[in-house]
Backbone as JSON Lines, residues from 0, in Angstrom:
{"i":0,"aa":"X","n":[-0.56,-12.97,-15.25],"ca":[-0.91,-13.57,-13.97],"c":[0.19,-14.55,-13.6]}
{"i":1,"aa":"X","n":[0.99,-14.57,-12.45],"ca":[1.71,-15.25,-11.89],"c":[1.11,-16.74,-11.96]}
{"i":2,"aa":"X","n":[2.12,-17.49,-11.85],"ca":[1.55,-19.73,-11.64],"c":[0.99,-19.43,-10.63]}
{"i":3,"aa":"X","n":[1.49,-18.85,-9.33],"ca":[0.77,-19.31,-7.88],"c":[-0.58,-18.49,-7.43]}
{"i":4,"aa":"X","n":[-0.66,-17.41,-8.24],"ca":[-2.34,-16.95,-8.36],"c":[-2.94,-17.45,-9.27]}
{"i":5,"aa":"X","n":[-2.6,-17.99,-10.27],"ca":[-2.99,-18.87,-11.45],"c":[-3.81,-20.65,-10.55]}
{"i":6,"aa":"X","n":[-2.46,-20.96,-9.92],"ca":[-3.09,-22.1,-9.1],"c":[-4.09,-22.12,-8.37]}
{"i":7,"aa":"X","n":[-4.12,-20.76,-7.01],"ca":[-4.88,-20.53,-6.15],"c":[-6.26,-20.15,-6.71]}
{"i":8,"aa":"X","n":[-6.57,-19.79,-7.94],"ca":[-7.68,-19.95,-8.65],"c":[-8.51,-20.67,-9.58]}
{"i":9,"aa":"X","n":[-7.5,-21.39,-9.65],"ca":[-7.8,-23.42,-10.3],"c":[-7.98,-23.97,-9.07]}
{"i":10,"aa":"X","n":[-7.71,-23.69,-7.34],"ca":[-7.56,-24.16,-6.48],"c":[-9.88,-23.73,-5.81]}
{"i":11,"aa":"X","n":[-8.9,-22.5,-5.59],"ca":[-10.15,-21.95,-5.05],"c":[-11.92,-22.49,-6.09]}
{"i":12,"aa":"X","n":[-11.78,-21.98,-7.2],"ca":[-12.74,-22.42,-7.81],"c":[-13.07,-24.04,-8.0]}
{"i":13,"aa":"X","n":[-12.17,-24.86,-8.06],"ca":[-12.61,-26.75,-7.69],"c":[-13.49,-26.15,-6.29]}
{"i":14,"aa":"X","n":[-12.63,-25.31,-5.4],"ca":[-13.61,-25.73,-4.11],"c":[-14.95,-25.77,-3.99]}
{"i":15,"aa":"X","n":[-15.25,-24.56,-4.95],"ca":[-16.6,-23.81,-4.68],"c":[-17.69,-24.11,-5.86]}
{"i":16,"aa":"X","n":[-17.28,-25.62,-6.0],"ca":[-18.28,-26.41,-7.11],"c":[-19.16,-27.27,-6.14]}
{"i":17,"aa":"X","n":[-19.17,-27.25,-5.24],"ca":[-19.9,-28.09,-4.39],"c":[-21.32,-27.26,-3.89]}
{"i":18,"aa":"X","n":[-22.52,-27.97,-4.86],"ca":[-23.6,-27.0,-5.13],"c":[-24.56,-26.68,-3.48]}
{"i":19,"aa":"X","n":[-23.81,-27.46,-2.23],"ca":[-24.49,-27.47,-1.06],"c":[-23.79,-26.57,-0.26]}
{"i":20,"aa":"X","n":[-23.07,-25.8,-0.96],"ca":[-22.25,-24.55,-0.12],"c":[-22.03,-23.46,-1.43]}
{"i":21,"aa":"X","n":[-22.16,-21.95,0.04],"ca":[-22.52,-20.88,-1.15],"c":[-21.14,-20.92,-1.93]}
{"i":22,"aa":"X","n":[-21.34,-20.65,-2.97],"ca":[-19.97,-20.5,-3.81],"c":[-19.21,-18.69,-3.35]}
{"i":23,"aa":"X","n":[-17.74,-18.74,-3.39],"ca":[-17.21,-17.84,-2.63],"c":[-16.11,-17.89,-4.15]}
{"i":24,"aa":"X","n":[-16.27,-18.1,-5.46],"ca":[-15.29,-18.22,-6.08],"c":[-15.42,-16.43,-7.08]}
{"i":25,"aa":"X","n":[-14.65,-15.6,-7.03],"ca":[-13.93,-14.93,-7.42],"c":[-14.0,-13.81,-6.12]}
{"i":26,"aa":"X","n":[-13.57,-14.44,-5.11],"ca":[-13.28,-13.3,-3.97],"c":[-11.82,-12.81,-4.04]}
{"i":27,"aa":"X","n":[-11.39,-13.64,-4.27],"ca":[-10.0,-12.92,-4.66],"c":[-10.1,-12.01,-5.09]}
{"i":28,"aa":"X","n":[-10.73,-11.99,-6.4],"ca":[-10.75,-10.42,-7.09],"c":[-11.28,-9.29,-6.54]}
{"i":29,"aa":"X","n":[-12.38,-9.39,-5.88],"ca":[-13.19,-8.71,-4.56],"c":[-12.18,-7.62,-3.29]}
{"i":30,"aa":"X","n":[-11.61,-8.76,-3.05],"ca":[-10.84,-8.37,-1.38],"c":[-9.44,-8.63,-2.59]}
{"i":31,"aa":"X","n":[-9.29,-7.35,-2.07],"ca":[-8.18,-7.01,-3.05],"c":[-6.57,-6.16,-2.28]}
{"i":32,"aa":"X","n":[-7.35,-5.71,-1.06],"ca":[-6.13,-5.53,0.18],"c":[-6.04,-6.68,0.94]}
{"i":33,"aa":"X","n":[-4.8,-6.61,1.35],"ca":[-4.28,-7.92,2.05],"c":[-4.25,-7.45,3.48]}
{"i":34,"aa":"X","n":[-4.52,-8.14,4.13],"ca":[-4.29,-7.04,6.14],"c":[-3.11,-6.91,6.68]}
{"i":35,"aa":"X","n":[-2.55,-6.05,6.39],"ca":[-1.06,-6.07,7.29],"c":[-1.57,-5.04,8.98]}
{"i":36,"aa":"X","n":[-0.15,-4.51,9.62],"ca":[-0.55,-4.52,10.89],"c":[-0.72,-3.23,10.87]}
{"i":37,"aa":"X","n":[-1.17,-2.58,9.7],"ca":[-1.18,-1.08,9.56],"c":[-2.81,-0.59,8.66]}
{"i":38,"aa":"X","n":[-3.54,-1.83,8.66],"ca":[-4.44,-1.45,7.22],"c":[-5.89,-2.11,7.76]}
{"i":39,"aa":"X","n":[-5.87,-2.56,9.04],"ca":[-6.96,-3.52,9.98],"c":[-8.85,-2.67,9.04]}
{"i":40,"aa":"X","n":[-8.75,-1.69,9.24],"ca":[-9.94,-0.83,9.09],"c":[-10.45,-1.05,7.18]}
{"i":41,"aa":"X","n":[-9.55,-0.75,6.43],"ca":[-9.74,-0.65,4.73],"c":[-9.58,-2.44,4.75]}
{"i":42,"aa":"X","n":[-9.2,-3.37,5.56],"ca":[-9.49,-5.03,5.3],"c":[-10.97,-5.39,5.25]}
{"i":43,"aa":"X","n":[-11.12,-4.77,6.66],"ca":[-11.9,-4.7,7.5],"c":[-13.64,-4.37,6.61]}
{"i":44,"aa":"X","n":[-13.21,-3.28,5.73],"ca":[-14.16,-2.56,4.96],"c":[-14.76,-3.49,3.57]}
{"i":45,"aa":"X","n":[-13.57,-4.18,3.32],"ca":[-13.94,-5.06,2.0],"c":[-14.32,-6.51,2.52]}
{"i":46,"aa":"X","n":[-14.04,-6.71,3.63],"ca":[-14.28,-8.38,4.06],"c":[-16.38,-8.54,4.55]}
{"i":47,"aa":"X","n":[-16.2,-7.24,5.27],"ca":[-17.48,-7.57,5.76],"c":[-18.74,-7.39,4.76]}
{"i":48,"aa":"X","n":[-18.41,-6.8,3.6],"ca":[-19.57,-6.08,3.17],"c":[-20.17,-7.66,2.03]}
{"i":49,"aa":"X","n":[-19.06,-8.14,2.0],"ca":[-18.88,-9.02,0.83],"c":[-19.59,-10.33,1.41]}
{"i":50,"aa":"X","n":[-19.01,-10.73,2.76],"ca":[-19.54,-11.65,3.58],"c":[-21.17,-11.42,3.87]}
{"i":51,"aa":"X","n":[-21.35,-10.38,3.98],"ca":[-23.07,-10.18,4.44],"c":[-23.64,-10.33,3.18]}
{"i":52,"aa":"X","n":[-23.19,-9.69,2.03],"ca":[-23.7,-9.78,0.62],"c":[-23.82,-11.26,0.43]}
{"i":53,"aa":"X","n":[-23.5,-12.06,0.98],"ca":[-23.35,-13.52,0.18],"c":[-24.11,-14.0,1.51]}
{"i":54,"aa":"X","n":[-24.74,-13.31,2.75],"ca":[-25.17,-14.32,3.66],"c":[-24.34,-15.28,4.34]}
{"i":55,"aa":"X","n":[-23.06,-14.46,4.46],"ca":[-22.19,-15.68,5.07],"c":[-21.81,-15.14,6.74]}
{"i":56,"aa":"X","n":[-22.04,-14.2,6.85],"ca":[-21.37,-13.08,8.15],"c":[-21.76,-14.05,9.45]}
{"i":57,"aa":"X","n":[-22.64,-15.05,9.38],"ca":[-23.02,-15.35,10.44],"c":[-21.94,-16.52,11.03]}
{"i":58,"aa":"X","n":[-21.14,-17.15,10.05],"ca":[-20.06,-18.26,10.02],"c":[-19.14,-17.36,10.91]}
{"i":59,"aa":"X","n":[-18.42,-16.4,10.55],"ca":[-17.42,-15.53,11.39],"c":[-17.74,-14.89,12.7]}
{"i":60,"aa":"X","n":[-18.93,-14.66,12.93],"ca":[-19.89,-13.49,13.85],"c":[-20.15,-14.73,14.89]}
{"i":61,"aa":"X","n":[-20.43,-16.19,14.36],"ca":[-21.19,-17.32,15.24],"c":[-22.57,-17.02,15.01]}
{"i":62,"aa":"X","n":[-23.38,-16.29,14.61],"ca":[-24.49,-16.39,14.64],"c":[-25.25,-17.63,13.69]}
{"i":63,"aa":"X","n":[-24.4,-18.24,12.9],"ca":[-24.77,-19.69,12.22],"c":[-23.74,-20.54,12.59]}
{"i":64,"aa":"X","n":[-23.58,-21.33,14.13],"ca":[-22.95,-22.24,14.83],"c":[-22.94,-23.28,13.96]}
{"i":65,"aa":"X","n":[-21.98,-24.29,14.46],"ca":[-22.09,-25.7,13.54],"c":[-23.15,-26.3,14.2]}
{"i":66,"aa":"X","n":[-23.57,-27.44,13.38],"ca":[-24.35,-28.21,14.17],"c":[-23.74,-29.53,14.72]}
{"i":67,"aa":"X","n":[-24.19,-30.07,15.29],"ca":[-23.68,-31.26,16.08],"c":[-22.91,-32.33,14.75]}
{"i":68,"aa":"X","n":[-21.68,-32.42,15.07],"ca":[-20.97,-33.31,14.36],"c":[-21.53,-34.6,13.98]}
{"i":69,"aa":"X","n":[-21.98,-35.25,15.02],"ca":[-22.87,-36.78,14.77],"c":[-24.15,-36.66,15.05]}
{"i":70,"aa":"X","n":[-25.06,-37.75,14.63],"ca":[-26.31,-37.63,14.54],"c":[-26.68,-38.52,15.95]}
{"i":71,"aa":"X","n":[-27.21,-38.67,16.55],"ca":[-27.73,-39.48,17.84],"c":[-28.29,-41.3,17.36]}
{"i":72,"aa":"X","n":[-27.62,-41.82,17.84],"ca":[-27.8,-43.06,17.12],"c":[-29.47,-43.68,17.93]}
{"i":73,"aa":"X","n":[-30.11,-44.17,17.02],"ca":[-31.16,-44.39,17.31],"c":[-31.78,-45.59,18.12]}
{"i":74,"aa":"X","n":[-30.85,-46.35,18.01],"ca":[-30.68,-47.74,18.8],"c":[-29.74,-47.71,19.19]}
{"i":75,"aa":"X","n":[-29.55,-48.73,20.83],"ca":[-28.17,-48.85,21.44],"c":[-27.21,-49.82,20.51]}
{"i":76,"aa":"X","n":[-27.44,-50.27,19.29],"ca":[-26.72,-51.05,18.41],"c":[-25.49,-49.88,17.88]}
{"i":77,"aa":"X","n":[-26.83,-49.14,16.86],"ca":[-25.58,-48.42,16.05],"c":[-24.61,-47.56,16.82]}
{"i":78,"aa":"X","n":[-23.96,-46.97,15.39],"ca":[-23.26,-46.17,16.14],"c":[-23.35,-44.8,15.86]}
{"i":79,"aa":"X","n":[-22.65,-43.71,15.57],"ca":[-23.24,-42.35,15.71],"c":[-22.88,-42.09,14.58]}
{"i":80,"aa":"X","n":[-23.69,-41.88,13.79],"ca":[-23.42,-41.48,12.27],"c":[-23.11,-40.1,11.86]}
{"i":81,"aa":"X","n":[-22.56,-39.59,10.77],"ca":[-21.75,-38.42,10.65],"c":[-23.11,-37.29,10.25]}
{"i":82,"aa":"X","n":[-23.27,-36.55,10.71],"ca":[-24.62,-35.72,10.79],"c":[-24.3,-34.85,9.16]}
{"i":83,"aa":"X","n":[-25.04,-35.02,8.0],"ca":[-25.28,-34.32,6.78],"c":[-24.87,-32.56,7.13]}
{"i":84,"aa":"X","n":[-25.85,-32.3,8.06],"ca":[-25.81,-30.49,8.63],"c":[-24.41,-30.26,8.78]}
{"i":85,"aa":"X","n":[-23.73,-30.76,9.39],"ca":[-22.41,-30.22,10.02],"c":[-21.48,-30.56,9.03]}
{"i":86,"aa":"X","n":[-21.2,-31.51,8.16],"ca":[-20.51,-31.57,7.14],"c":[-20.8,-30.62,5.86]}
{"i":87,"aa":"X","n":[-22.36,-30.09,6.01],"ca":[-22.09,-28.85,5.19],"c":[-21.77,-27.26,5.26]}
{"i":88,"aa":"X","n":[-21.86,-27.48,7.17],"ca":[-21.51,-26.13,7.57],"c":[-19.95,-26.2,7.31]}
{"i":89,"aa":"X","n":[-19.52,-27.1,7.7],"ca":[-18.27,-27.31,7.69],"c":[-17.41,-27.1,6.16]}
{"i":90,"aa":"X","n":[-17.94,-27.82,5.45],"ca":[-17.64,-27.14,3.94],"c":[-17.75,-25.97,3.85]}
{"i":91,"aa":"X","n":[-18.9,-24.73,3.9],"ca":[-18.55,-23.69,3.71],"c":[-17.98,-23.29,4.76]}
{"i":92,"aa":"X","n":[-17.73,-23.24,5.91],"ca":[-17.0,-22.46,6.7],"c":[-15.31,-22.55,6.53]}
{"i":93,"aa":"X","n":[-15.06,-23.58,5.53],"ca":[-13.61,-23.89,5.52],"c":[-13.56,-22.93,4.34]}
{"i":94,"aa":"X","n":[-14.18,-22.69,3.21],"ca":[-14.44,-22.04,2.13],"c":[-14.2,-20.77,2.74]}
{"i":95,"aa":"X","n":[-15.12,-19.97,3.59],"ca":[-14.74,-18.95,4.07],"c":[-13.18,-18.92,4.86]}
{"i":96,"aa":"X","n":[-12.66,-19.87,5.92],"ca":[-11.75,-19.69,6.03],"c":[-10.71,-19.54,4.76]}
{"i":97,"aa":"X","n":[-10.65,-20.3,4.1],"ca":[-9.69,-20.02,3.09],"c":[-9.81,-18.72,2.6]}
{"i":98,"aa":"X","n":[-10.69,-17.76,2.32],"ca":[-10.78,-16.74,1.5],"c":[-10.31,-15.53,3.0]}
{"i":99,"aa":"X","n":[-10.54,-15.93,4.14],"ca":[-9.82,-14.76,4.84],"c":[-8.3,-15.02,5.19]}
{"i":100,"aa":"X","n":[-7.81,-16.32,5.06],"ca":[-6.49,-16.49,5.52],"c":[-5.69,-15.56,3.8]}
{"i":101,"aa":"X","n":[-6.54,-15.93,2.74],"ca":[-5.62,-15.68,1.32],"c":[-5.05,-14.03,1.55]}
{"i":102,"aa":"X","n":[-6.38,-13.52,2.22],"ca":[-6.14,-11.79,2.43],"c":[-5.17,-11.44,3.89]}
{"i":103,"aa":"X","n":[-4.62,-12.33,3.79],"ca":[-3.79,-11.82,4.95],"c":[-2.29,-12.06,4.66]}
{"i":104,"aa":"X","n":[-1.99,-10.74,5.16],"ca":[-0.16,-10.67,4.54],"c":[0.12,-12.12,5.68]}
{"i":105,"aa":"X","n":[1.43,-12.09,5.74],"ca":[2.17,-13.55,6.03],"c":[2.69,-13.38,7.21]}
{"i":106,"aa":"X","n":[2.63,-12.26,7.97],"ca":[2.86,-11.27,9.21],"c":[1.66,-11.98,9.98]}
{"i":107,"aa":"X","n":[0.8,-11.42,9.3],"ca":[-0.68,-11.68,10.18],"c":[-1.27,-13.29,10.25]}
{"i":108,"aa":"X","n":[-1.48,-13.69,9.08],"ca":[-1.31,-14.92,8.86],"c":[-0.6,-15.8,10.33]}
{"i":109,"aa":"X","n":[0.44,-15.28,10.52],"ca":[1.01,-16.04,11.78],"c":[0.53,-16.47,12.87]}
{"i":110,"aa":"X","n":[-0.59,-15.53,13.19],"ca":[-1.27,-15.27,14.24],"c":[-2.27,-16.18,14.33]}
{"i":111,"aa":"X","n":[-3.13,-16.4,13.12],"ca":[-3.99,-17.15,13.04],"c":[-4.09,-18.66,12.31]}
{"i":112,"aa":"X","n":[-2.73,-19.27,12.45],"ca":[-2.27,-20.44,11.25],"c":[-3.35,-21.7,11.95]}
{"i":113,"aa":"X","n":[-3.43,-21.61,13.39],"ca":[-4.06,-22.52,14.23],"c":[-5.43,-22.63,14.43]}
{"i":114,"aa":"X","n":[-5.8,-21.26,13.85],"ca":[-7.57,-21.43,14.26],"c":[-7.94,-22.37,13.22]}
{"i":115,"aa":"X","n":[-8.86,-23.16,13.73],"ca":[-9.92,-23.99,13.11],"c":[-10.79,-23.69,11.98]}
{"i":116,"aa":"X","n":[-11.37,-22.47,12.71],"ca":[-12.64,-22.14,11.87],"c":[-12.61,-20.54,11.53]}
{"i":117,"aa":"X","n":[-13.44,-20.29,10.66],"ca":[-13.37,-18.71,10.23],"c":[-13.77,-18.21,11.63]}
{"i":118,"aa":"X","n":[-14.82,-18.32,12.1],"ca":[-14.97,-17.79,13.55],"c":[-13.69,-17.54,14.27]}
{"i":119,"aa":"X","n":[-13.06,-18.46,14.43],"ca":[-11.98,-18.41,15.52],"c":[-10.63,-17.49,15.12]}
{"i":120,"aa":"X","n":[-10.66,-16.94,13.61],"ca":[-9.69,-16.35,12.88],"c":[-10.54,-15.18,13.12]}
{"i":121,"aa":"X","n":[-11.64,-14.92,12.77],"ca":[-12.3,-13.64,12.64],"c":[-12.3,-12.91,14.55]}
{"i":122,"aa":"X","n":[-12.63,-13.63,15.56],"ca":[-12.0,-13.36,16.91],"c":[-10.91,-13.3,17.23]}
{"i":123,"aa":"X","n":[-10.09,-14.0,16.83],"ca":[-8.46,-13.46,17.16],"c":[-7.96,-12.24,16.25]}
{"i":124,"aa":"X","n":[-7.96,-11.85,15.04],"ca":[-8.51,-10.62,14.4],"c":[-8.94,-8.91,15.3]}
{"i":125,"aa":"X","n":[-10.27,-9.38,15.4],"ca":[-10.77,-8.42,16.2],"c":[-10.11,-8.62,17.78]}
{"i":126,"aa":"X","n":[-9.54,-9.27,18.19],"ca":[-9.1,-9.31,19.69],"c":[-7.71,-8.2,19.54]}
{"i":127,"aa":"X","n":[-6.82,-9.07,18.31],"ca":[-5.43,-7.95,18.1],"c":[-5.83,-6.55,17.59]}
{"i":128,"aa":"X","n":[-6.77,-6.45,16.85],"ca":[-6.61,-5.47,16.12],"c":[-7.75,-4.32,17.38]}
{"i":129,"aa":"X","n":[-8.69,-5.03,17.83],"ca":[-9.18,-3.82,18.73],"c":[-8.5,-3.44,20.01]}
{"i":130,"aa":"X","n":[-7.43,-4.07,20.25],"ca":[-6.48,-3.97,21.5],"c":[-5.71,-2.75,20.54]}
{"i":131,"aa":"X","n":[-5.05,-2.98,19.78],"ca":[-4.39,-1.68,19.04],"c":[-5.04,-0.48,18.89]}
{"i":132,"aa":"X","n":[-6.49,-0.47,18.38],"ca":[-6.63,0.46,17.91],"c":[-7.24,1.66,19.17]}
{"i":133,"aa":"X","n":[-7.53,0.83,20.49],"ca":[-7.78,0.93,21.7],"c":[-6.57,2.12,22.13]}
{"i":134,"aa":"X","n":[-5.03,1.28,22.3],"ca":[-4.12,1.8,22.67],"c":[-3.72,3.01,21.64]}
{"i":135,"aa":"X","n":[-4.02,2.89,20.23],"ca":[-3.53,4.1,19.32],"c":[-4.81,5.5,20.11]}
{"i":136,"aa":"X","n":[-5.83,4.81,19.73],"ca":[-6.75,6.47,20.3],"c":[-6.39,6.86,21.55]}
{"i":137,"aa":"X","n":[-5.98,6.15,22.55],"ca":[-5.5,6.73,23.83],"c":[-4.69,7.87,23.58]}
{"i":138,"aa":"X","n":[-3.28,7.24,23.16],"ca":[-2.37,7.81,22.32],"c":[-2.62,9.25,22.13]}
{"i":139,"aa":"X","n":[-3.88,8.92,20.8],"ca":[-3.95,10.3,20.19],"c":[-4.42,11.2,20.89]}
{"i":140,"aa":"X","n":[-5.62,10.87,21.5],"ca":[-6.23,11.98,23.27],"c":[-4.84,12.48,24.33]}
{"i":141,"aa":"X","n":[-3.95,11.26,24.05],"ca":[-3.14,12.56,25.33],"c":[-2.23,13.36,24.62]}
{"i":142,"aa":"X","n":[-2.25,12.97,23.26],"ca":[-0.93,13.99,22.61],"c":[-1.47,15.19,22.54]}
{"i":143,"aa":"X","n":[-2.92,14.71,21.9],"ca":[-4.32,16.16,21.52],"c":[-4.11,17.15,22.89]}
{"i":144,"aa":"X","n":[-4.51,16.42,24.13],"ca":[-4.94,16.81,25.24],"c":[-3.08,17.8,25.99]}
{"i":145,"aa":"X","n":[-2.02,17.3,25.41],"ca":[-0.83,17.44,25.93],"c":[-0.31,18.69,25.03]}
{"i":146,"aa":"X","n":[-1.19,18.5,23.7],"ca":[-0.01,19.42,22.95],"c":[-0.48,21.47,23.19]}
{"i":147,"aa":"X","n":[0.44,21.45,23.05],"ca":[0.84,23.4,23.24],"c":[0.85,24.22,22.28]}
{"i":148,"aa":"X","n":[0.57,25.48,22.29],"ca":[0.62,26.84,21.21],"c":[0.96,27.52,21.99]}
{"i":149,"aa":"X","n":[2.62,27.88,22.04],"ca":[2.69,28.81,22.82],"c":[2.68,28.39,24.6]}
{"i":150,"aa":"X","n":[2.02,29.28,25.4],"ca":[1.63,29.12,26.74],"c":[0.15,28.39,26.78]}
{"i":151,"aa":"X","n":[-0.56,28.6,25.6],"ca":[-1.8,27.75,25.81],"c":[-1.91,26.21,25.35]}
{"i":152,"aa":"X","n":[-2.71,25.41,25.88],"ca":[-3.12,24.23,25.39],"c":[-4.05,24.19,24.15]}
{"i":153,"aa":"X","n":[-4.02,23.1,23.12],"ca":[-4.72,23.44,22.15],"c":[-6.5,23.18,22.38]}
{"i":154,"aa":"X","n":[-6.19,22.55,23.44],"ca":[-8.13,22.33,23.55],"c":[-8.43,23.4,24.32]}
{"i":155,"aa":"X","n":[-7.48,24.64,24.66],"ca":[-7.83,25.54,24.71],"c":[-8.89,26.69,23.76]}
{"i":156,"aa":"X","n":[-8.34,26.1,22.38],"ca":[-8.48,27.11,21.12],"c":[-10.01,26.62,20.78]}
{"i":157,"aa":"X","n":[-10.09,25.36,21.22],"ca":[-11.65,24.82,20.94],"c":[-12.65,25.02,22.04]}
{"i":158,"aa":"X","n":[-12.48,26.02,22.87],"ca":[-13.6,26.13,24.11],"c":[-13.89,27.81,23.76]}
């Protein structure tokens, strides 16, 4: 084992000792393709199954939003105290971010160095990658639809 996967798993596992967030520690070994700009679908195949298995899909999907950062101060004295809920969504959702940025080649990675949250990585994701795969099937329908045998068309041979 290399020092810097050696680290990233002395790294990753400190994270995922914190008993108020699901533990996400041996995903590495799990998600085992990295996403380059050719492999969106087989990433795609190992990220989600793993995420729903652990009850986490809803952090990426939004269907488990954060909750309000501060708590509503109860008197016009105080002041707005740091809300318990959102500091633990926030722990695991950084947990999850880390485990989808690790699976991403350094190409892709680029794209998403700025998002915040796994949500916002998991939408920019699906925004590039379904714009591609959009423009590839076009693609393949007019080559299908264009290509020849001879004097006939081949969706000829299928009617």
């Amino acid at each position: 084992m290399s020092p810097s996967s050696s680290s990233f798993s002395s790294f990753l596992s400190a994270l995922t000792q914190n008993p108020s967030t699901q533990s996400l520690s041996g995903v590495h070994h799990l998600i085992t393709i990295k996403l380059t700009r050719d492999n969106y679908l087989l990433w795609k195949a190992q990220i989600v199954p793993y995420l729903k298995g652990q009850h986490l899909f809803g952090y990426i999907d939004g269907s488990i939003p954060a909750s309000p950062q501060f708590l509503l101060p109860t008197t016009d004295i105080t002041q707005p105290a740091p809300n318990p809920s959102f500091l633990t969504w926030q722990s695991q959702d950084q947990l999850i971010l880390l485990a989808l940025i690790s699976s991403l080649s350094e190409t892709i990675l680029a794209y998403v160095v700025k998002c915040p949250t796994s949500h916002d990585v998991w939408n920019t994701l699906e925004r590039m990658f379904n714009t591609q795969s959009r423009t590839k099937s076009m693609s393949i329908r007019y080559q299908l639809a264009t290509l020849r045998k001879g004097d006939s068309f081949v969706a000829d041979y299928y009617h």
